[in-house]
GROMACS .gro file of C-alpha atoms in nm:
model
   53
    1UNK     CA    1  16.552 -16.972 -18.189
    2UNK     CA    2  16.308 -17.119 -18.404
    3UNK     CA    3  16.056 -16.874 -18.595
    4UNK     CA    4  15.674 -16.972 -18.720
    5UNK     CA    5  15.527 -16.807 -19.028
    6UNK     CA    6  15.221 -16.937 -19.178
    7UNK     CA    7  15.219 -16.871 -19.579
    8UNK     CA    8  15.122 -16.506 -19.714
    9UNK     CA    9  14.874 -16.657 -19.964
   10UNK     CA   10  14.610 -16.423 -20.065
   11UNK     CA   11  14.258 -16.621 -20.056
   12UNK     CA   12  14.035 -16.558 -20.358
   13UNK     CA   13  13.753 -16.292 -20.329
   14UNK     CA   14  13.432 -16.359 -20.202
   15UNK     CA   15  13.143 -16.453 -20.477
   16UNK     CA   16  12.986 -16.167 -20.397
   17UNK     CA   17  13.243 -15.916 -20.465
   18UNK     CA   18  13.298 -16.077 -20.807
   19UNK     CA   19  12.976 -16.054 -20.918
   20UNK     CA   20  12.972 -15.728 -20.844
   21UNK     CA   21  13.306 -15.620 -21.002
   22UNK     CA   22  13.207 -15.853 -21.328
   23UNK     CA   23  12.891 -15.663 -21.316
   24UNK     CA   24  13.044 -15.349 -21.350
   25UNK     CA   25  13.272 -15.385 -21.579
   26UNK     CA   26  13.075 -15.578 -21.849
   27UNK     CA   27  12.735 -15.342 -21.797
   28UNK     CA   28  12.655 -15.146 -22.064
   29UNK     CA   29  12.502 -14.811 -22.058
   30UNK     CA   30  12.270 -14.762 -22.341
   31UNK     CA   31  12.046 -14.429 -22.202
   32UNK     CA   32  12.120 -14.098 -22.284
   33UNK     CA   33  11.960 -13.970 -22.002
   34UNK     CA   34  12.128 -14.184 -21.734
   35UNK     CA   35  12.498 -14.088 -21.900
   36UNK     CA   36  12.363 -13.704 -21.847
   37UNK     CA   37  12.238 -13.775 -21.512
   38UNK     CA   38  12.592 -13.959 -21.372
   39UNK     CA   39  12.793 -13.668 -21.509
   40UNK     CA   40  12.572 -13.436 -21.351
   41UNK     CA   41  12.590 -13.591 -21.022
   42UNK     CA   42  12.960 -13.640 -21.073
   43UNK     CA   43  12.990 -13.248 -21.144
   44UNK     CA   44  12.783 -13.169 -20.856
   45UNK     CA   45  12.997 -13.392 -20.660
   46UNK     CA   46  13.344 -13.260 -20.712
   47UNK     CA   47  13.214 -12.899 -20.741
   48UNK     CA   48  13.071 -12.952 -20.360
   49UNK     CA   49  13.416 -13.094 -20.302
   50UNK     CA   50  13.602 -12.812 -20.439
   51UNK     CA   51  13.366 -12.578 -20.260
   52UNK     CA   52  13.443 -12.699 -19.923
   53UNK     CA   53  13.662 -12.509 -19.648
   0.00000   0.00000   0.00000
């Protein structure tokens, strides 16, 4: 019995996806406003979550 198993190489990202993870990560926030606004809309967020039946 012979048994065929191609390598389990993982190919690199796509360009895309790196830009957008590089973008991310290096991006910095400088607005007091728009740090207020994400926390809000992360508050909202989990409170809706919490909130759910």
């Amino acid at each position: 019995m012979s048994v065929n198993s191609e390598g389990n190489v993982r190919p690199d990202p796509d360009k895309e996806l790196v830009d957008i993870a590089d973008y991310v990560i290096d991006y910095e926030i400088d607005s007091a406003e728009a740090r207020e606004t994400a926390r809000n809309c992360l508050m909202d967020t989990l409170g809706c979550g919490f909130l759910a039946q």
